[in-house]
CSV table of C-alpha atoms (C1' of nucleotides) in Angstrom, one decimal:
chain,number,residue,atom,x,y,z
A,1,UNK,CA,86.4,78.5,94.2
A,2,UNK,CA,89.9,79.7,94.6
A,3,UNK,CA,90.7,83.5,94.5
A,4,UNK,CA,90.2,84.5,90.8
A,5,UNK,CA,92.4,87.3,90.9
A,6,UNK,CA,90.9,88.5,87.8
A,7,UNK,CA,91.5,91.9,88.1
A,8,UNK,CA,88.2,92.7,85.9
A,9,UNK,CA,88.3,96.1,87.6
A,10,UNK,CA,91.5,96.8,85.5
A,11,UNK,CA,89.9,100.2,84.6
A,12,UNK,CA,92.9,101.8,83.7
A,13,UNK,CA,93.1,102.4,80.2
A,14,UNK,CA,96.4,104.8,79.2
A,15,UNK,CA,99.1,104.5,80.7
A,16,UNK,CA,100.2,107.7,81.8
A,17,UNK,CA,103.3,108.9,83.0
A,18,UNK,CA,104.4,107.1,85.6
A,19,UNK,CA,106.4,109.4,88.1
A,20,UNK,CA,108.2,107.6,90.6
A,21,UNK,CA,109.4,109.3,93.6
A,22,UNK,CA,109.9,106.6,95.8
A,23,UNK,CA,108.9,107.4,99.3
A,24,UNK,CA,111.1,106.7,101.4
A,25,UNK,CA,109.3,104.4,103.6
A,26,UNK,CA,110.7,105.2,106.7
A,27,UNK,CA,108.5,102.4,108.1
A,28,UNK,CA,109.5,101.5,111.8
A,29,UNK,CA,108.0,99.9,114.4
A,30,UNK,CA,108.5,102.8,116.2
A,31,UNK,CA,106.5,101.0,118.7
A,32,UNK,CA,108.1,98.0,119.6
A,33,UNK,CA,105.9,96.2,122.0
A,34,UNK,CA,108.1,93.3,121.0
A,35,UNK,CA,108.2,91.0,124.0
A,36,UNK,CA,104.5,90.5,124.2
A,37,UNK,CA,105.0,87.6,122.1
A,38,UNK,CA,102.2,85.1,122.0
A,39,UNK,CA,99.4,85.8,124.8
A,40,UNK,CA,98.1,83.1,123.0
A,41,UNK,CA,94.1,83.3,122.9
A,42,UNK,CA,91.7,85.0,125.2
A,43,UNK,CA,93.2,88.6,125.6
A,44,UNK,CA,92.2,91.8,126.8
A,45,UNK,CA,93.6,92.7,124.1
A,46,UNK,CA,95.3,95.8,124.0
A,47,UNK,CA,94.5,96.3,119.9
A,48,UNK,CA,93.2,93.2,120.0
A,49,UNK,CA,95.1,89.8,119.8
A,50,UNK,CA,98.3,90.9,119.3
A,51,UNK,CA,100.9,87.8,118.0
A,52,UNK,CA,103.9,89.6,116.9
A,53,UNK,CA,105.3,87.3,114.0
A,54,UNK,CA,108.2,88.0,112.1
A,55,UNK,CA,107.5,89.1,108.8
A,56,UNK,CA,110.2,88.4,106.1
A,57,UNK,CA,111.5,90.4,103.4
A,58,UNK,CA,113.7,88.4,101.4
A,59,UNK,CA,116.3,90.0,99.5
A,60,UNK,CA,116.9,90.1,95.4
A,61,UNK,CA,119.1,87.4,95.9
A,62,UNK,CA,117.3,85.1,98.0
A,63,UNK,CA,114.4,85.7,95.9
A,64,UNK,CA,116.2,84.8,92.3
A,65,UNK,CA,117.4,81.6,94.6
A,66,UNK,CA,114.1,80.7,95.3
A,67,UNK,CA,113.0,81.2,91.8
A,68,UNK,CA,115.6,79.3,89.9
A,69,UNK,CA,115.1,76.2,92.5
A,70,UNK,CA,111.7,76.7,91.6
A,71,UNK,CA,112.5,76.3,87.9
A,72,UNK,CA,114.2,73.2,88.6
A,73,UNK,CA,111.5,71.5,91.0
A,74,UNK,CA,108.7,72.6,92.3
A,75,UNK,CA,108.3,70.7,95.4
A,76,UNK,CA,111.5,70.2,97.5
A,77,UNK,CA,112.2,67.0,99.9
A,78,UNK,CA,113.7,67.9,103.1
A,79,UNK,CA,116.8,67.4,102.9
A,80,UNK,CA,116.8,70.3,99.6
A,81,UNK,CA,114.7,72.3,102.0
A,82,UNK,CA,117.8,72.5,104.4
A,83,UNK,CA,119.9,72.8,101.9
A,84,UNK,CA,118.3,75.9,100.6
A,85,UNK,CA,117.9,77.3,103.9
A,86,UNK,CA,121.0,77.3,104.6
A,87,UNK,CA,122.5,78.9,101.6
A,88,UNK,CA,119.7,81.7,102.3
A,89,UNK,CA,120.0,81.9,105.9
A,90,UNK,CA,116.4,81.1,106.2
A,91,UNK,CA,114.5,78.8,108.3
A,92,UNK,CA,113.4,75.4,106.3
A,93,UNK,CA,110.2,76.4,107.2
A,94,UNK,CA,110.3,79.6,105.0
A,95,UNK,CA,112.0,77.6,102.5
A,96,UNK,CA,108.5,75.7,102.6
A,97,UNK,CA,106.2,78.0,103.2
A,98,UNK,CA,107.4,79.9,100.0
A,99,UNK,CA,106.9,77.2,97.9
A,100,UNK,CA,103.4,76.6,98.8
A,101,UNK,CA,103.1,80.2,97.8
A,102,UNK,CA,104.9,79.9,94.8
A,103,UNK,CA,102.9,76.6,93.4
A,104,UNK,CA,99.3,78.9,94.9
A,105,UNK,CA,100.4,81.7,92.9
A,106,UNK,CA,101.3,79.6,89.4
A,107,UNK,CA,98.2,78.0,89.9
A,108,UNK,CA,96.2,81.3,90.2
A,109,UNK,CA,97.8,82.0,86.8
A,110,UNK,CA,96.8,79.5,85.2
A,111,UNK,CA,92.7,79.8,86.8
A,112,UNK,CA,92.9,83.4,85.3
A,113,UNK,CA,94.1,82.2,81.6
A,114,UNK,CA,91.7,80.0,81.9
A,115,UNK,CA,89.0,82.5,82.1
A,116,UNK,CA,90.3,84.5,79.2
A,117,UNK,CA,89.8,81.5,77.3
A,118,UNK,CA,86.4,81.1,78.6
A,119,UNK,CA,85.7,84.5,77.5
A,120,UNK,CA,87.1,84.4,74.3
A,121,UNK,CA,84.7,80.7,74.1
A,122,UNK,CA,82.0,82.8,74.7
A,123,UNK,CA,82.8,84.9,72.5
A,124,UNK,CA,83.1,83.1,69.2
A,125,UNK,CA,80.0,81.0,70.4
A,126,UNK,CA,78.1,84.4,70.1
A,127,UNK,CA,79.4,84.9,66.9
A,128,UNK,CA,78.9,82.1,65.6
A,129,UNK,CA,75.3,81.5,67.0
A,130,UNK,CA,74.3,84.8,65.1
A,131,UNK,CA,75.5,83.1,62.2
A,132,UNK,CA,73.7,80.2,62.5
A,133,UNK,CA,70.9,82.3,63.2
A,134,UNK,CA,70.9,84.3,60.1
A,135,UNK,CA,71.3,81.2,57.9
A,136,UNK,CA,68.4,79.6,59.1
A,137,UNK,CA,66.1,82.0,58.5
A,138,UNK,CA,67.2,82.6,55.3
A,139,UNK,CA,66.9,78.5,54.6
A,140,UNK,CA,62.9,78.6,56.6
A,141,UNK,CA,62.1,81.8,54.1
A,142,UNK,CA,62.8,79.5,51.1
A,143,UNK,CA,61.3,76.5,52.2
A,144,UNK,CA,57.9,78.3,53.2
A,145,UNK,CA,57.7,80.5,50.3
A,146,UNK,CA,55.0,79.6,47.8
A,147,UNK,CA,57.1,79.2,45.1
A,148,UNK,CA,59.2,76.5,45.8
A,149,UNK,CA,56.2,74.9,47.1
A,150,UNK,CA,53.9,75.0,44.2
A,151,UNK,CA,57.2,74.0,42.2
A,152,UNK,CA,57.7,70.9,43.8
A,153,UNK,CA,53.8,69.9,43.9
A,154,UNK,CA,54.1,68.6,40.1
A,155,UNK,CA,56.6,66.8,38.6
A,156,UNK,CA,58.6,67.7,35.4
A,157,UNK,CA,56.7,65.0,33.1
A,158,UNK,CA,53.6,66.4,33.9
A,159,UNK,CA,54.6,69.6,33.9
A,160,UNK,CA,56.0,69.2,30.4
A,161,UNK,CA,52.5,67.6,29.7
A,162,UNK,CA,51.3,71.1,30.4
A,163,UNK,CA,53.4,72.5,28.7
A,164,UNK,CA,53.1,70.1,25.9
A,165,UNK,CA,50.5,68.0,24.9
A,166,UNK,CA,50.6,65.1,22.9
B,1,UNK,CA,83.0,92.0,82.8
B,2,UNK,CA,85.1,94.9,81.4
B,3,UNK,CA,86.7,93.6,78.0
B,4,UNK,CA,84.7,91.6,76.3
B,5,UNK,CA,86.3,93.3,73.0
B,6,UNK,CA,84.1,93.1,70.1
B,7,UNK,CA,86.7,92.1,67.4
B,8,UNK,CA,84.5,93.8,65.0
B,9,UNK,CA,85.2,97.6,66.3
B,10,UNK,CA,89.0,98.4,66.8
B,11,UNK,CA,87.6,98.9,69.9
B,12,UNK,CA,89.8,99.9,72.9
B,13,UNK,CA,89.9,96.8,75.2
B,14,UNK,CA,91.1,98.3,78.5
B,15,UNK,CA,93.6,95.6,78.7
B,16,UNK,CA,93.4,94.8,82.4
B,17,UNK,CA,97.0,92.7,82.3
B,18,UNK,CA,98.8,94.1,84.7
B,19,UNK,CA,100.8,96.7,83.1
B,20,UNK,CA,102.8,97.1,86.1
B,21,UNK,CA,106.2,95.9,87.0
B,22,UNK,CA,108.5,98.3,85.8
B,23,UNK,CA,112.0,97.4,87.4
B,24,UNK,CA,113.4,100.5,86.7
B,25,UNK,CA,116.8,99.6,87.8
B,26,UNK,CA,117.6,102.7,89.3
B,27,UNK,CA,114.9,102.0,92.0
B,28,UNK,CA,116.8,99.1,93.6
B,29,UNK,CA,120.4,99.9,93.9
B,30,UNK,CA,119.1,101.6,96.9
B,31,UNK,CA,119.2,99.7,98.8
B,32,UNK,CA,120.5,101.8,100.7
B,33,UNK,CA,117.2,103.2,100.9
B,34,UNK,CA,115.4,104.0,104.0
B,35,UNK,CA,116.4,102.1,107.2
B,36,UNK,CA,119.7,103.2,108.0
B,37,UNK,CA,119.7,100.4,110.4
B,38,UNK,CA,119.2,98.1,107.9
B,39,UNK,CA,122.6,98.6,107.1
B,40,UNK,CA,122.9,94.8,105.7
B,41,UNK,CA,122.3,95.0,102.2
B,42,UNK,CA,123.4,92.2,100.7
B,43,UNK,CA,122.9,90.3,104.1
B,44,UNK,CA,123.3,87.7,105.1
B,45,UNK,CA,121.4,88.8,108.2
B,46,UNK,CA,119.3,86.4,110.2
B,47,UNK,CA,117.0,84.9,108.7
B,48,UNK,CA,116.5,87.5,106.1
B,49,UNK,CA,115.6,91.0,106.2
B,50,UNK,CA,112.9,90.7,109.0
B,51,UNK,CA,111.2,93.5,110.1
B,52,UNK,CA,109.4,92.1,113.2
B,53,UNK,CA,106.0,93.1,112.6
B,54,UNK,CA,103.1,92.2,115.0
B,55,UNK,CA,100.2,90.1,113.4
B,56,UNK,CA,96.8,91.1,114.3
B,57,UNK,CA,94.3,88.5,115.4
B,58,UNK,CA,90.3,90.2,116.0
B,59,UNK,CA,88.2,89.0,118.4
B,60,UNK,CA,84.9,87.8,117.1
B,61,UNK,CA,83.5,91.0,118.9
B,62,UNK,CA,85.9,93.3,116.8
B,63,UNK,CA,84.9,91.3,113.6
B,64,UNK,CA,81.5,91.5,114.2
B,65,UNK,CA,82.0,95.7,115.1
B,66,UNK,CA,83.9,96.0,111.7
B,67,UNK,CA,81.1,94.0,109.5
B,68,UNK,CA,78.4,96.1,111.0
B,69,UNK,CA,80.4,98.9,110.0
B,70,UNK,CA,81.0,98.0,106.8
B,71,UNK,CA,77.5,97.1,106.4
B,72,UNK,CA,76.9,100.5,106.9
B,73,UNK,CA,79.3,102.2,104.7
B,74,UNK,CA,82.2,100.5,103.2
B,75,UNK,CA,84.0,103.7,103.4
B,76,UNK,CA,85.0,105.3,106.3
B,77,UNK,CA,85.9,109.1,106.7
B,78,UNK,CA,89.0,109.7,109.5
B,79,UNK,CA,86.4,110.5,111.9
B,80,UNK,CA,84.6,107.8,112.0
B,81,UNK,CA,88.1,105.2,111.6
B,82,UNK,CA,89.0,106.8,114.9
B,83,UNK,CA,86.0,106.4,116.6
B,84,UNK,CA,85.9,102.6,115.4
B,85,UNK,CA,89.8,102.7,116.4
B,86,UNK,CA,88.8,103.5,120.0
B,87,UNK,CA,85.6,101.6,120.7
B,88,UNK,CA,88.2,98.3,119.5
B,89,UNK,CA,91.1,99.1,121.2
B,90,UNK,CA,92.8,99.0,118.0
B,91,UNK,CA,94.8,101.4,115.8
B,92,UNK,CA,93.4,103.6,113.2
B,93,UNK,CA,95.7,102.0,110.7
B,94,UNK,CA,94.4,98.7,111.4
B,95,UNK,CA,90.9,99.5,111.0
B,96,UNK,CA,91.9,101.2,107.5
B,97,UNK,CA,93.3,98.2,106.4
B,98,UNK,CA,91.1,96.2,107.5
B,99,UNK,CA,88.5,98.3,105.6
B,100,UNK,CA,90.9,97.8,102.6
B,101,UNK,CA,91.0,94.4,102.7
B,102,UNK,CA,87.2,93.9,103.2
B,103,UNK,CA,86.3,96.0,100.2
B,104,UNK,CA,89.2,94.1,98.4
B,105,UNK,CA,87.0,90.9,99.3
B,106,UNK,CA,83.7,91.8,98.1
B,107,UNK,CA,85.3,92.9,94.8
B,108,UNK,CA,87.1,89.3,94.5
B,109,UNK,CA,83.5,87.7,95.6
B,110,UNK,CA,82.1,89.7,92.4
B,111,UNK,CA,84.6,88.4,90.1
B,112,UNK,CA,83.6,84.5,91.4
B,113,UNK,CA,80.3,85.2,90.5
B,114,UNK,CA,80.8,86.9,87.1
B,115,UNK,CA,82.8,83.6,86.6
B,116,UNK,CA,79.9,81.7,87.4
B,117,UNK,CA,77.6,83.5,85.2
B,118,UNK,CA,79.8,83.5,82.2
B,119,UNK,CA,80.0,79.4,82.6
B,120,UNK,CA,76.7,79.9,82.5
B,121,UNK,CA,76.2,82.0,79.6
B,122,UNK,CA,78.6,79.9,77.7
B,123,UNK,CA,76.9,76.5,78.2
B,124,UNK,CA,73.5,78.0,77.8
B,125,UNK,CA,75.2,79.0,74.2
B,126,UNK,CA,76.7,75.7,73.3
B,127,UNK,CA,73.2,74.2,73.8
B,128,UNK,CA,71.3,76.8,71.8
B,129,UNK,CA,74.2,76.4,68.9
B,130,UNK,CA,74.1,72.7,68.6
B,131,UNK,CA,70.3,72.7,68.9
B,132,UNK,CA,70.6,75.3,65.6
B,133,UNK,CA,72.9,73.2,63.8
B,134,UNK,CA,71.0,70.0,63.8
B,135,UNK,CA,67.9,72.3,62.7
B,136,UNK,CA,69.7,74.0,60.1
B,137,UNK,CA,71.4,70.7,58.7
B,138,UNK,CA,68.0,69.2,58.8
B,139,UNK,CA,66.6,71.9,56.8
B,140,UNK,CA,69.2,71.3,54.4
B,141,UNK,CA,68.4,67.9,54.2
B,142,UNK,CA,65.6,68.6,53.1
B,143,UNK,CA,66.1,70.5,50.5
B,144,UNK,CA,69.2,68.7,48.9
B,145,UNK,CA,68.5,64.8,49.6
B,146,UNK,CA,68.2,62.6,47.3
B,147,UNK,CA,64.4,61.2,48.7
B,148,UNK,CA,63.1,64.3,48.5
B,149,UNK,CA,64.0,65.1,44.8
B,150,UNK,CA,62.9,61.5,43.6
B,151,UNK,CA,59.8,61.7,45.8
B,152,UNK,CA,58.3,65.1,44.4
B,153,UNK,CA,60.2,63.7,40.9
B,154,UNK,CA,56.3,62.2,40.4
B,155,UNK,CA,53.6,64.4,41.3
B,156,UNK,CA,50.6,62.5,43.0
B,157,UNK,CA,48.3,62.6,40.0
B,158,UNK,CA,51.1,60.6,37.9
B,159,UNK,CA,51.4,58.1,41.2
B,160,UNK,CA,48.0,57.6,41.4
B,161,UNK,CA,47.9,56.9,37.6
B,162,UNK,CA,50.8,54.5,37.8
B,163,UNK,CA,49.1,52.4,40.2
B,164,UNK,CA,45.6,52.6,38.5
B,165,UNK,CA,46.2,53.0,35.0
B,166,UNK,CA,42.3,53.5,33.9
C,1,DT,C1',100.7,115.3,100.6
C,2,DT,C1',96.9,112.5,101.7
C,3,DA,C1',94.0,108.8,100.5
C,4,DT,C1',92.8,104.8,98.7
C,5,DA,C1',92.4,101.3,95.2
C,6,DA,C1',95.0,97.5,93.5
C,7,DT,C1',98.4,94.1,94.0
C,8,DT,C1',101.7,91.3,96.5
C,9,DT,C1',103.4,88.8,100.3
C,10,DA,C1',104.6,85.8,104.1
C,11,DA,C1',102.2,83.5,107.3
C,12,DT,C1',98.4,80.7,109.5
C,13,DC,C1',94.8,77.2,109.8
C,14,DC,C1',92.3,73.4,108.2
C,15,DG,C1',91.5,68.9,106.0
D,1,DC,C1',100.7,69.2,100.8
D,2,DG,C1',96.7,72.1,98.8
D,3,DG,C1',93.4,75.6,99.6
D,4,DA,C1',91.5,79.3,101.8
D,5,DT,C1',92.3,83.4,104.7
D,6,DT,C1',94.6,87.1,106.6
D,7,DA,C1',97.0,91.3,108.1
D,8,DA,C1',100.3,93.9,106.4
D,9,DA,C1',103.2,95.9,102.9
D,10,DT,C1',104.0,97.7,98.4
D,11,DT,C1',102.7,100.1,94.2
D,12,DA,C1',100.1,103.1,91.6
D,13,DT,C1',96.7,106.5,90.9
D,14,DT,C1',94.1,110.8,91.9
DNA sequence: TTATAATTTAATCCG
DNA sequence: CGGATTAAATTATT
């Protein structure tokens, strides 16, 4: 099953007050090991197996880019892949790689409405089945009951035989 | 499964949806936020803004370490991080977020299986709902048709009568 | 401020 | 390419 993202756990109820202070991430690689680039497989591994890749941050504008290609096709062909990279000074590769991410993630969207729909399903079934419920006993009461019964065990003629008699 | 909301109370559904996302403008325009290296901001820099990070790849005898761990207790006080830190050869932060991302993991495994079981659930309704339907319409039958009225119309004693006349 | 839960993200591997 | 993973980054909460 793919990654249900569900977040069930949502747990959070009010929203408070949201106070933003950013923190100035003053993220650095203040240890650049850089260099060490690929010692492919099999290390000692100095912190393990180290394979120093690039991670990208794309900017507000690359990222609207990306978005409105997306809009316009999902799926790119080469030649719009270079294209794209070149306007956003980004290897082809990215290009691609982000749209794989892009279709994962709409799918995953999709999977979780799916869900609420399942839930809500469930939910009328319940309902409904209670219902149902309900009205069938009510019906098997009637249909046991002596009354109706002995009612139905003689027909009106006789009946009105008994009642009247010639 | 947190919100199943009974329609019937007004009752508060925690509404899990991701209240997030506020793009408070302010936030972004500084981009001249941290990095002062960064100094690109509307760059056009290399391949994006890249911040050369170093991807970690553990050995089977680190995994193996960190899921006995974690067996153990899935959450780690700062002592015990840096004592797994050191006997892996790896960083303290690492083995946080590797303990992040583990307990993140079991949570998503949960949610697959709360999927599972509310498939389950469901189907396991739609059975028991159809199977109450046909007995309640068959009750009704019953009661309403046309056979049945004619049928007790005559009572036995009348039938019998009909057939034998004495 | 520290900690950590939750979410997001770019990248990798496999079929 | 899709799907699953992953380590890391980011955001939010306490």
């Amino acid at each position: 099953m793919t990654g249900l993202s569900l977040a069930l756990a949502g747990t959070v109820v009010p929203n408070k007050k949201k106070l933003k202070l950013m923190k100035p991430t003053i993220n650095n690689n203040n240890e650049d090991k850089k260099k060490l680039f690929s010692s492919h497989h099999h290390n000692n591994n100095k912190g393990g197996d180290m394979v120093l890749r690039k991670k990208l941050r794309l900017t507000k504008e690359q990222s609207a880019m990306l978005e409105h290609s997306f809009n316009q096709h999902t799926i790119l062909n080469s030649a719009q892949k270079k294209s794209l990279a070149e306007q956003l000074n980004l290897k082809t590769r990215q290009i691609e790689v982000w749209f794989q991410n892009r279709r994962a993630r709409t799918k995953l969207k999709q999977t979780e409405v799916e869900y609420e729909l399942l839930k809500k399903r469930c939910q009328s079934l319940t309902d409904e089945n209670r219902r149902l419920k309900k009205e069938l006993q009510e019906l098997t009461a009637i249909k046991t009951s002596p009354t109706t019964t002995t009612t139905v065990a003689m027909c009106s003629s006789c009946h009105n035989k008994l009642l009247h008699p010639n």
